[in-house]
């Protein structure tokens, strides 16, 4: 998990992020385009990918779709870093494909804490799966439970970003945004319900 690929077409940001993260003890590689990133990822594995959205000719969402064709979240945790305003459609399409979303400019302390959180989530899941061999619970159920909890966090973060970007009142006035935001809330509620069911079956509830 300490090996990170940063994908951004801004060489200045690549230098800044990579230098700081290396000082934090991470092994960092960089890619200035989607094609470069995909070439690197076909040959090497990275625990975390920091992915910009506003790139050409292949934008970050296109890169994300391409990555997920051959690497799932167990193989690479993807965090979006972008200055582009988030649209509800992007949440609905890509919400389950990413493990984090941060708006630029990102203060290095926030990025540092966010990476620690992502790594802690992975370590917790791995520890629980390892412990499943000593219990009556399947590794698949535990993995699904931890994945659901991570997805709930991500979707709630994305919903907060939408409301912070456009304002709750503006969203309510825009029929398209209002309906899609309600759809996002319904998805979060479904994920929470499924997580509670699994939590109960795994004996994790008091």
Coordinates of N, CA and C in Angstrom, one line a residue:
X1 N 0.8 -1.2 0.0 CA 0.0 0.0 0.0 C 0.8 1.3 0.0
X2 N 2.1 1.2 0.3 CA 3.0 2.3 0.3 C 3.5 2.8 -1.0
X3 N 3.2 2.0 -2.1 CA 3.6 2.4 -3.4 C 2.4 3.1 -4.1
X4 N 2.7 4.4 -4.6 CA 1.7 5.2 -5.1 C 2.0 5.7 -6.5
X5 N 1.0 5.7 -7.4 CA 1.1 6.2 -8.7 C 0.3 7.5 -8.8
X6 N 1.0 8.6 -9.2 CA 0.3 9.9 -9.3 C 0.1 10.1 -10.8
X7 N -1.2 10.4 -11.2 CA -1.5 10.6 -12.7 C -2.0 12.0 -12.8
X8 N -1.2 12.9 -13.4 CA -1.6 14.3 -13.5 C -0.8 14.9 -14.7
X9 N -1.4 15.8 -15.5 CA -0.7 16.4 -16.6 C 0.0 17.7 -16.2
X10 N 0.0 18.0 -15.0 CA 0.6 19.2 -14.5 C 2.0 18.8 -13.9
X11 N 3.1 19.0 -14.6 CA 4.4 18.6 -14.0 C 4.8 19.2 -12.7
X12 N 4.3 20.5 -12.5 CA 4.7 21.1 -11.3 C 4.0 20.4 -10.1
X13 N 2.7 20.1 -10.2 CA 2.0 19.3 -9.2 C 2.6 18.0 -9.0
X14 N 3.0 17.3 -10.1 CA 3.6 16.0 -9.9 C 4.9 16.1 -9.1
X15 N 5.7 17.1 -9.4 CA 7.0 17.3 -8.6 C 6.7 17.5 -7.1
X16 N 5.7 18.4 -6.9 CA 5.4 18.8 -5.5 C 4.9 17.6 -4.7
X17 N 3.8 16.9 -5.3 CA 3.3 15.8 -4.6 C 4.2 14.6 -4.4
X18 N 5.0 14.3 -5.4 CA 5.9 13.2 -5.4 C 7.0 13.4 -4.4
X19 N 7.5 14.7 -4.3 CA 8.6 15.0 -3.4 C 8.1 14.9 -1.9
X20 N 7.0 15.5 -1.7 CA 6.4 15.4 -0.3 C 6.1 14.0 0.1
X21 N 5.5 13.2 -0.7 CA 5.1 11.9 -0.4 C 6.3 11.0 -0.2
X22 N 7.3 11.2 -1.0 CA 8.6 10.4 -0.8 C 9.2 10.7 0.6
X23 N 9.1 12.0 1.0 CA 9.6 12.3 2.3 C 8.8 11.7 3.4
X24 N 7.5 11.3 3.1 CA 6.7 10.7 4.1 C 6.9 9.2 4.1
X25 N 7.8 8.7 3.2 CA 8.1 7.3 3.2 C 7.4 6.4 2.1
X26 N 6.7 7.1 1.2 CA 6.0 6.4 0.2 C 7.0 6.2 -1.0
X27 N 6.8 5.1 -1.7 CA 7.4 4.9 -3.0 C 6.5 5.5 -4.1
X28 N 7.0 6.5 -4.8 CA 6.1 7.2 -5.8 C 6.6 7.1 -7.2
X29 N 5.7 6.8 -8.1 CA 5.9 6.9 -9.5 C 4.9 7.9 -10.1
X30 N 5.2 8.5 -11.3 CA 4.3 9.5 -11.9 C 4.0 9.2 -13.3
X31 N 2.9 9.7 -13.8 CA 2.5 9.6 -15.2 C 1.8 10.9 -15.6
X32 N 2.2 11.4 -16.7 CA 1.6 12.7 -17.2 C 0.5 12.5 -18.1
X33 N 0.1 11.3 -18.4 CA -1.1 11.1 -19.4 C -1.7 9.7 -19.0
X34 N -2.9 9.6 -19.6 CA -3.6 8.3 -19.4 C -2.9 7.1 -20.0
X35 N -2.4 7.3 -21.2 CA -1.6 6.3 -21.9 C -0.4 5.8 -21.1
X36 N 0.3 6.8 -20.6 CA 1.5 6.5 -19.7 C 1.1 5.7 -18.5
X37 N 0.0 6.2 -17.9 CA -0.5 5.5 -16.6 C -0.9 4.1 -16.9
X38 N -1.6 3.8 -18.0 CA -2.0 2.5 -18.3 C -0.8 1.6 -18.7
X39 N 0.1 2.1 -19.4 CA 1.4 1.4 -19.7 C 2.1 0.9 -18.4
X40 N 2.2 1.9 -17.5 CA 2.9 1.6 -16.2 C 2.1 0.5 -15.4
X41 N 0.8 0.7 -15.4 CA -0.1 -0.2 -14.6 C -0.1 -1.6 -15.1
X42 N 0.1 -1.8 -16.4 CA 0.1 -3.2 -17.0 C 1.3 -3.9 -16.6
X43 N 2.4 -3.2 -16.2 CA 3.7 -3.9 -15.8 C 3.9 -3.9 -14.3
X44 N 3.2 -3.0 -13.6 CA 3.5 -2.8 -12.1 C 2.2 -2.7 -11.3
X45 N 2.3 -3.0 -10.1 CA 1.2 -2.9 -9.2 C 1.4 -1.7 -8.2
X46 N 0.4 -1.0 -7.9 CA 0.4 0.1 -7.0 C -0.8 0.0 -6.0
X47 N -0.5 0.2 -4.8 CA -1.6 0.1 -3.8 C -2.5 1.2 -3.9
X48 N -2.0 2.4 -4.3 CA -2.9 3.6 -4.3 C -2.5 4.4 -5.6
X49 N -3.6 4.9 -6.3 CA -3.4 5.7 -7.5 C -4.1 7.1 -7.2
X50 N -3.4 8.1 -7.3 CA -3.9 9.5 -7.2 C -4.2 10.0 -8.7
X51 N -5.4 10.2 -9.0 CA -5.8 10.5 -10.4 C -6.5 11.8 -10.6
X52 N -5.9 12.6 -11.5 CA -6.5 13.9 -11.9 C -7.6 13.6 -12.9
X53 N -8.6 14.5 -13.0 CA -9.7 14.4 -14.0 C -9.5 15.2 -15.3
X54 N -9.1 16.4 -15.1 CA -9.0 17.3 -16.3 C -7.6 17.1 -17.0
X55 N -7.6 16.1 -17.9 CA -6.4 15.8 -18.7 C -6.9 15.5 -20.1
X56 N -6.0 15.7 -21.0 CA -6.2 15.4 -22.4 C -5.1 14.5 -23.0
X57 N -5.4 13.8 -24.0 CA -6.7 13.6 -24.7 C -7.6 12.6 -23.9
X58 N -7.1 11.8 -23.0 CA -7.9 10.9 -22.2 C -8.1 11.6 -20.8
X59 N -9.4 11.8 -20.5 CA -9.6 12.4 -19.2 C -9.6 11.4 -18.1
X60 N -9.6 11.9 -16.8 CA -9.5 11.0 -15.7 C -10.6 9.9 -15.6
X61 N -11.8 10.3 -15.9 CA -12.9 9.3 -15.9 C -12.6 8.2 -16.9
X62 N -12.2 8.5 -18.1 CA -11.8 7.5 -19.1 C -10.7 6.6 -18.6
X63 N -9.7 7.2 -17.9 CA -8.6 6.5 -17.4 C -9.1 5.5 -16.3
X64 N -10.0 6.0 -15.5 CA -10.6 5.2 -14.4 C -11.3 4.0 -14.9
X65 N -12.1 4.2 -16.0 CA -12.8 3.0 -16.6 C -11.8 2.0 -17.1
X66 N -10.8 2.5 -17.8 CA -9.8 1.6 -18.4 C -9.0 0.8 -17.3
X67 N -8.7 1.5 -16.2 CA -8.0 0.8 -15.1 C -8.8 -0.3 -14.5
X68 N -10.1 0.0 -14.3 CA -11.0 -0.9 -13.7 C -11.3 -2.2 -14.5
X69 N -10.9 -2.1 -15.8 CA -11.1 -3.3 -16.7 C -10.1 -4.4 -16.3
X70 N -9.0 -4.0 -15.7 CA -8.0 -5.0 -15.3 C -7.5 -5.0 -13.9
X71 N -7.9 -4.0 -13.2 CA -7.5 -3.9 -11.7 C -8.7 -3.4 -10.9
X72 N -9.2 -4.3 -10.0 CA -10.3 -3.9 -9.1 C -9.7 -3.2 -7.9
X73 N -10.6 -2.8 -7.0 CA -10.2 -2.1 -5.8 C -9.3 -2.9 -4.9
X74 N -9.4 -4.2 -4.9 CA -8.4 -5.0 -4.1 C -7.0 -4.9 -4.6
X75 N -6.8 -4.5 -5.9 CA -5.5 -4.4 -6.5 C -5.0 -3.0 -6.5
X76 N -5.9 -2.0 -6.5 CA -5.5 -0.6 -6.5 C -6.6 0.3 -6.0
X77 N -6.3 1.1 -5.0 CA -7.3 2.0 -4.4 C -7.1 3.3 -5.2
X78 N -8.2 3.9 -5.7 CA -8.0 5.1 -6.6 C -8.7 6.3 -5.9
X79 N -7.9 7.3 -5.7 CA -8.4 8.6 -5.1 C -8.3 9.6 -6.2
X80 N -9.5 10.3 -6.4 CA -9.6 11.4 -7.4 C -9.1 12.7 -6.8
X81 N -8.2 13.4 -7.4 CA -7.7 14.7 -7.0 C -8.1 15.6 -8.2
X82 N -9.0 16.6 -8.0 CA -9.3 17.4 -9.1 C -9.9 18.8 -8.7
X83 N -9.8 19.8 -9.6 CA -10.4 21.1 -9.4 C -11.7 21.2 -10.1
X84 N -12.1 20.1 -10.9 CA -13.3 20.1 -11.7 C -14.5 19.9 -10.8
X85 N -15.6 20.7 -11.0 CA -16.8 20.5 -10.2 C -17.4 19.2 -10.4
X86 N -17.8 18.5 -9.4 CA -18.4 17.2 -9.5 C -19.9 17.3 -9.9
X87 N -20.3 16.4 -10.8 CA -21.7 16.3 -11.3 C -22.3 15.1 -10.7
X88 N -23.6 15.2 -10.4 CA -24.3 14.0 -9.9 C -24.2 12.8 -10.7
X89 N -24.2 12.9 -12.1 CA -24.1 11.8 -12.9 C -22.7 11.1 -12.7
X90 N -21.7 11.8 -12.4 CA -20.4 11.2 -12.1 C -20.4 10.4 -10.9
X91 N -21.1 10.9 -9.9 CA -21.3 10.1 -8.6 C -22.0 8.8 -8.9
X92 N -23.1 8.8 -9.7 CA -23.9 7.6 -9.9 C -23.1 6.6 -10.8
X93 N -22.3 7.1 -11.7 CA -21.5 6.2 -12.6 C -20.3 5.7 -11.9
X94 N -19.5 6.5 -11.2 CA -18.2 6.2 -10.8 C -18.1 6.0 -9.3
X95 N -19.1 6.2 -8.5 CA -19.1 6.1 -7.1 C -18.4 4.8 -6.5
X96 N -18.8 3.7 -7.1 CA -18.3 2.4 -6.6 C -16.9 2.1 -7.2
X97 N -16.4 2.9 -8.1 CA -15.1 2.6 -8.7 C -13.9 3.3 -8.0
X98 N -14.2 4.2 -7.1 CA -13.2 5.0 -6.5 C -13.2 4.8 -5.0
X99 N -12.1 5.1 -4.3 CA -12.0 4.9 -2.9 C -11.8 6.3 -2.2
X100 N -11.9 7.3 -2.9 CA -11.7 8.7 -2.3 C -11.8 9.8 -3.4
X101 N -12.1 11.0 -2.9 CA -12.3 12.1 -3.8 C -11.9 13.4 -3.0
X102 N -10.9 14.1 -3.5 CA -10.4 15.3 -2.9 C -10.4 16.4 -3.9
X103 N -10.9 17.6 -3.5 CA -10.9 18.8 -4.4 C -9.6 19.5 -4.3
X104 N -9.0 19.9 -5.4 CA -7.8 20.7 -5.5 C -8.2 22.2 -5.2
X105 N -7.3 23.0 -4.6 CA -6.0 22.6 -4.1 C -6.1 21.8 -2.9
X106 N -5.3 20.7 -2.8 CA -5.3 19.8 -1.6 C -4.1 20.1 -0.7
X107 N -4.4 20.5 0.5 CA -3.4 20.8 1.5 C -2.7 19.5 1.8
X108 N -1.4 19.5 1.9 CA -0.6 18.3 2.0 C -1.0 17.5 3.3
X109 N -1.4 18.3 4.4 CA -1.8 17.6 5.6 C -3.0 16.8 5.4
X110 N -4.0 17.3 4.6 CA -5.2 16.6 4.3 C -4.9 15.4 3.5
X111 N -4.0 15.5 2.5 CA -3.7 14.4 1.7 C -3.0 13.3 2.5
X112 N -2.1 13.7 3.4 CA -1.4 12.8 4.2 C -2.4 12.0 5.1
X113 N -3.3 12.7 5.7 CA -4.3 12.1 6.6 C -5.2 11.1 5.8
X114 N -5.5 11.6 4.6 CA -6.4 10.8 3.8 C -5.8 9.5 3.4
X115 N -4.5 9.5 3.0 CA -3.7 8.3 2.7 C -3.7 7.4 3.9
X116 N -3.4 7.9 5.0 CA -3.4 7.1 6.3 C -4.7 6.4 6.5
X117 N -5.8 7.1 6.2 CA -7.1 6.5 6.4 C -7.4 5.4 5.4
X118 N -7.0 5.6 4.1 CA -7.1 4.6 3.1 C -6.3 3.3 3.5
X119 N -5.1 3.5 3.9 CA -4.3 2.4 4.3 C -4.8 1.7 5.5
X120 N -5.4 2.4 6.5 CA -5.9 1.8 7.7 C -7.2 1.0 7.3
X121 N -8.0 1.5 6.4 CA -9.1 0.7 5.9 C -8.7 -0.6 5.3
X122 N -7.7 -0.6 4.5 CA -7.2 -1.8 3.8 C -6.6 -2.8 4.9
X123 N -5.8 -2.3 5.8 CA -5.2 -3.1 6.8 C -6.3 -3.8 7.7
X124 N -7.4 -3.0 8.1 CA -8.5 -3.5 8.9 C -9.1 -4.7 8.1
X125 N -9.4 -4.5 6.8 CA -10.1 -5.5 6.0 C -9.2 -6.7 5.9
X126 N -7.9 -6.5 5.7 CA -7.0 -7.7 5.6 C -6.9 -8.5 6.9
X127 N -6.9 -7.7 8.0 CA -6.8 -8.4 9.3 C -8.1 -9.2 9.6
X128 N -9.2 -8.6 9.2 CA -10.5 -9.3 9.4 C -10.6 -10.6 8.6
X129 N -10.1 -10.4 7.3 CA -10.2 -11.6 6.4 C -9.2 -12.7 6.9
X130 N -8.0 -12.3 7.4 CA -7.1 -13.3 7.9 C -7.7 -14.0 9.2
X131 N -8.4 -13.2 10.0 CA -9.0 -13.8 11.2 C -10.2 -14.7 10.9
X132 N -10.7 -14.6 9.7 CA -11.9 -15.4 9.3 C -11.6 -16.9 9.3
X133 N -10.3 -17.2 9.1 CA -9.9 -18.6 9.1 C -10.1 -19.3 10.5
X134 N -10.1 -18.5 11.5 CA -10.3 -19.0 12.9 C -11.7 -18.8 13.4
X135 N -12.6 -18.4 12.5 CA -14.0 -18.2 12.8 C -14.9 -19.0 11.9
X136 N -16.2 -18.9 12.1 CA -17.2 -19.5 11.2 C -17.6 -18.7 10.0
X137 N -17.0 -17.5 9.9 CA -17.4 -16.5 8.9 C -16.6 -16.6 7.7
X138 N -17.2 -16.4 6.5 CA -16.5 -16.5 5.2 C -15.7 -15.3 5.0
X139 N -14.5 -15.4 4.3 CA -13.7 -14.3 4.0 C -14.5 -13.4 3.0
X140 N -15.3 -14.0 2.2 CA -16.1 -13.2 1.2 C -17.1 -12.3 1.9
X141 N -17.8 -12.8 2.9 CA -18.7 -11.9 3.7 C -18.0 -10.8 4.4
X142 N -16.9 -11.1 4.9 CA -16.1 -10.0 5.6 C -15.6 -9.0 4.6
X143 N -15.1 -9.4 3.5 CA -14.7 -8.5 2.5 C -15.8 -7.6 2.0
X144 N -17.0 -8.3 1.8 CA -18.1 -7.5 1.3 C -18.6 -6.4 2.3
X145 N -18.5 -6.8 3.6 CA -18.9 -5.9 4.7 C -17.9 -4.7 4.7
X146 N -16.7 -4.9 4.7 CA -15.7 -3.9 4.7 C -15.8 -3.0 3.4
X147 N -16.0 -3.6 2.3 CA -16.2 -2.9 1.0 C -17.4 -2.0 1.1
X148 N -18.5 -2.5 1.7 CA -19.7 -1.7 1.8 C -19.4 -0.4 2.7
X149 N -18.7 -0.6 3.8 CA -18.4 0.5 4.7 C -17.6 1.5 4.0
X150 N -16.6 1.1 3.2 CA -15.8 2.0 2.5 C -16.7 2.8 1.4
X151 N -17.5 2.1 0.8 CA -18.4 2.7 -0.2 C -19.3 3.7 0.4
X152 N -19.9 3.4 1.6 CA -20.7 4.3 2.3 C -20.0 5.6 2.6
X153 N -18.7 5.5 3.1 CA -17.9 6.7 3.3 C -17.7 7.5 2.1
X154 N -17.3 6.8 1.0 CA -17.1 7.5 -0.3 C -18.3 8.2 -0.8
X155 N -19.4 7.5 -0.9 CA -20.7 8.1 -1.4 C -21.1 9.3 -0.5
X156 N -21.0 9.2 0.8 CA -21.3 10.3 1.7 C -20.4 11.5 1.4
X157 N -19.1 11.2 1.2 CA -18.2 12.3 0.9 C -18.6 13.0 -0.4
X158 N -19.0 12.2 -1.4 CA -19.3 12.7 -2.7 C -20.6 13.6 -2.6
X159 N -21.6 13.1 -1.8 CA -22.8 13.8 -1.6 C -22.5 15.2 -0.9
X160 N -21.6 15.2 0.1 CA -21.2 16.4 0.8 C -20.6 17.4 -0.2
X161 N -19.7 16.9 -1.1 CA -19.1 17.7 -2.1 C -20.1 18.4 -3.0
X162 N -21.1 17.6 -3.5 CA -22.1 18.1 -4.3 C -22.9 19.2 -3.6
X163 N -23.3 19.0 -2.4 CA -24.0 20.0 -1.7 C -23.2 21.2 -1.3
X164 N -21.9 21.0 -1.1 CA -21.0 22.1 -0.8 C -20.7 23.0 -2.1
X165 N -20.7 22.3 -3.2 CA -20.4 22.9 -4.5 C -21.5 23.8 -5.0
X166 N -22.7 23.2 -5.0 CA -23.9 23.8 -5.6 C -24.8 24.5 -4.6
X167 N -24.8 24.0 -3.3 CA -25.7 24.5 -2.3 C -27.0 23.7 -2.3
X168 N -27.4 23.4 -1.1 CA -28.6 22.6 -0.9 C -29.8 23.2 -1.6
X169 N -30.0 24.5 -1.4 CA -31.1 25.2 -2.0 C -31.1 25.2 -3.5
X170 N -30.0 25.4 -4.1 CA -29.8 25.3 -5.6 C -30.1 24.0 -6.1
X171 N -29.7 22.9 -5.4 CA -30.0 21.6 -5.8 C -31.5 21.3 -5.8
X172 N -32.1 21.8 -4.8 CA -33.6 21.6 -4.6 C -34.4 22.3 -5.7
X173 N -33.8 23.4 -6.2 CA -34.5 24.2 -7.3 C -34.3 23.6 -8.7
X174 N -33.2 22.7 -8.8 CA -32.9 22.1 -10.1 C -33.5 20.7 -10.1
X175 N -34.5 20.5 -11.0 CA -35.1 19.1 -10.9 C -34.2 18.0 -11.2
X176 N -33.3 18.1 -12.2 CA -32.4 17.1 -12.5 C -31.4 16.8 -11.3
X177 N -30.8 17.8 -10.8 CA -29.9 17.7 -9.7 C -30.7 17.1 -8.5
X178 N -31.9 17.6 -8.2 CA -32.6 17.2 -7.0 C -32.9 15.7 -7.1
X179 N -33.4 15.2 -8.3 CA -33.8 13.8 -8.5 C -32.5 12.9 -8.4
X180 N -31.4 13.3 -9.0 CA -30.2 12.5 -8.9 C -29.6 12.5 -7.5
X181 N -29.7 13.6 -6.8 CA -29.2 13.7 -5.5 C -30.1 12.7 -4.6
X182 N -31.4 12.7 -4.8 CA -32.2 11.8 -4.1 C -31.9 10.3 -4.4
X183 N -31.5 10.1 -5.6 CA -31.1 8.7 -6.0 C -29.8 8.3 -5.3
X184 N -28.9 9.3 -5.2 CA -27.7 9.1 -4.4 C -28.0 8.7 -3.0
X185 N -28.9 9.5 -2.4 CA -29.3 9.2 -1.0 C -29.9 7.8 -0.8
X186 N -30.7 7.4 -1.8 CA -31.3 6.1 -1.8 C -30.2 5.0 -1.8
X187 N -29.2 5.2 -2.7 CA -28.1 4.2 -2.8 C -27.3 4.1 -1.5
X188 N -27.1 5.3 -0.9 CA -26.4 5.2 0.4 C -27.2 4.5 1.4
X189 N -28.5 4.7 1.5 CA -29.4 4.1 2.4 C -29.4 2.5 2.2
X190 N -29.4 2.1 0.9 CA -29.4 0.7 0.6 C -28.1 0.1 1.1
X191 N -27.0 0.8 0.8 CA -25.7 0.2 1.3 C -25.6 0.1 2.8
X192 N -26.2 1.1 3.5 CA -26.2 1.1 4.9 C -27.0 -0.1 5.4
X193 N -28.1 -0.3 4.8 CA -29.0 -1.5 5.2 C -28.2 -2.8 5.0
X194 N -27.6 -3.0 3.8 CA -26.9 -4.2 3.5 C -25.7 -4.4 4.5
X195 N -25.1 -3.3 4.9 CA -24.0 -3.4 5.8 C -24.5 -3.8 7.2
X196 N -25.6 -3.3 7.6 CA -26.2 -3.7 8.9 C -26.6 -5.2 8.9
X197 N -27.1 -5.6 7.8 CA -27.5 -7.1 7.7 C -26.2 -7.9 7.8
X198 N -25.2 -7.6 7.1 CA -23.9 -8.3 7.2 C -23.3 -8.2 8.6
X199 N -23.4 -7.0 9.1 CA -22.8 -6.8 10.5 C -23.5 -7.7 11.5
X200 N -24.8 -7.9 11.4 CA -25.5 -8.7 12.3 C -25.2 -10.2 12.1
X201 N -25.1 -10.6 10.8 CA -24.8 -12.0 10.5 C -23.4 -12.4 10.9
X202 N -22.5 -11.4 10.9 CA -21.1 -11.6 11.3 C -20.9 -11.5 12.8
X203 N -22.0 -11.1 13.5 CA -21.8 -11.0 14.9 C -21.1 -9.8 15.4
X204 N -21.1 -8.8 14.6 CA -20.3 -7.6 14.9 C -21.2 -6.5 15.6
X205 N -22.5 -6.7 15.7 CA -23.3 -5.8 16.4 C -23.5 -6.2 17.8
X206 N -23.6 -5.2 18.7 CA -23.8 -5.5 20.1 C -25.1 -6.0 20.4

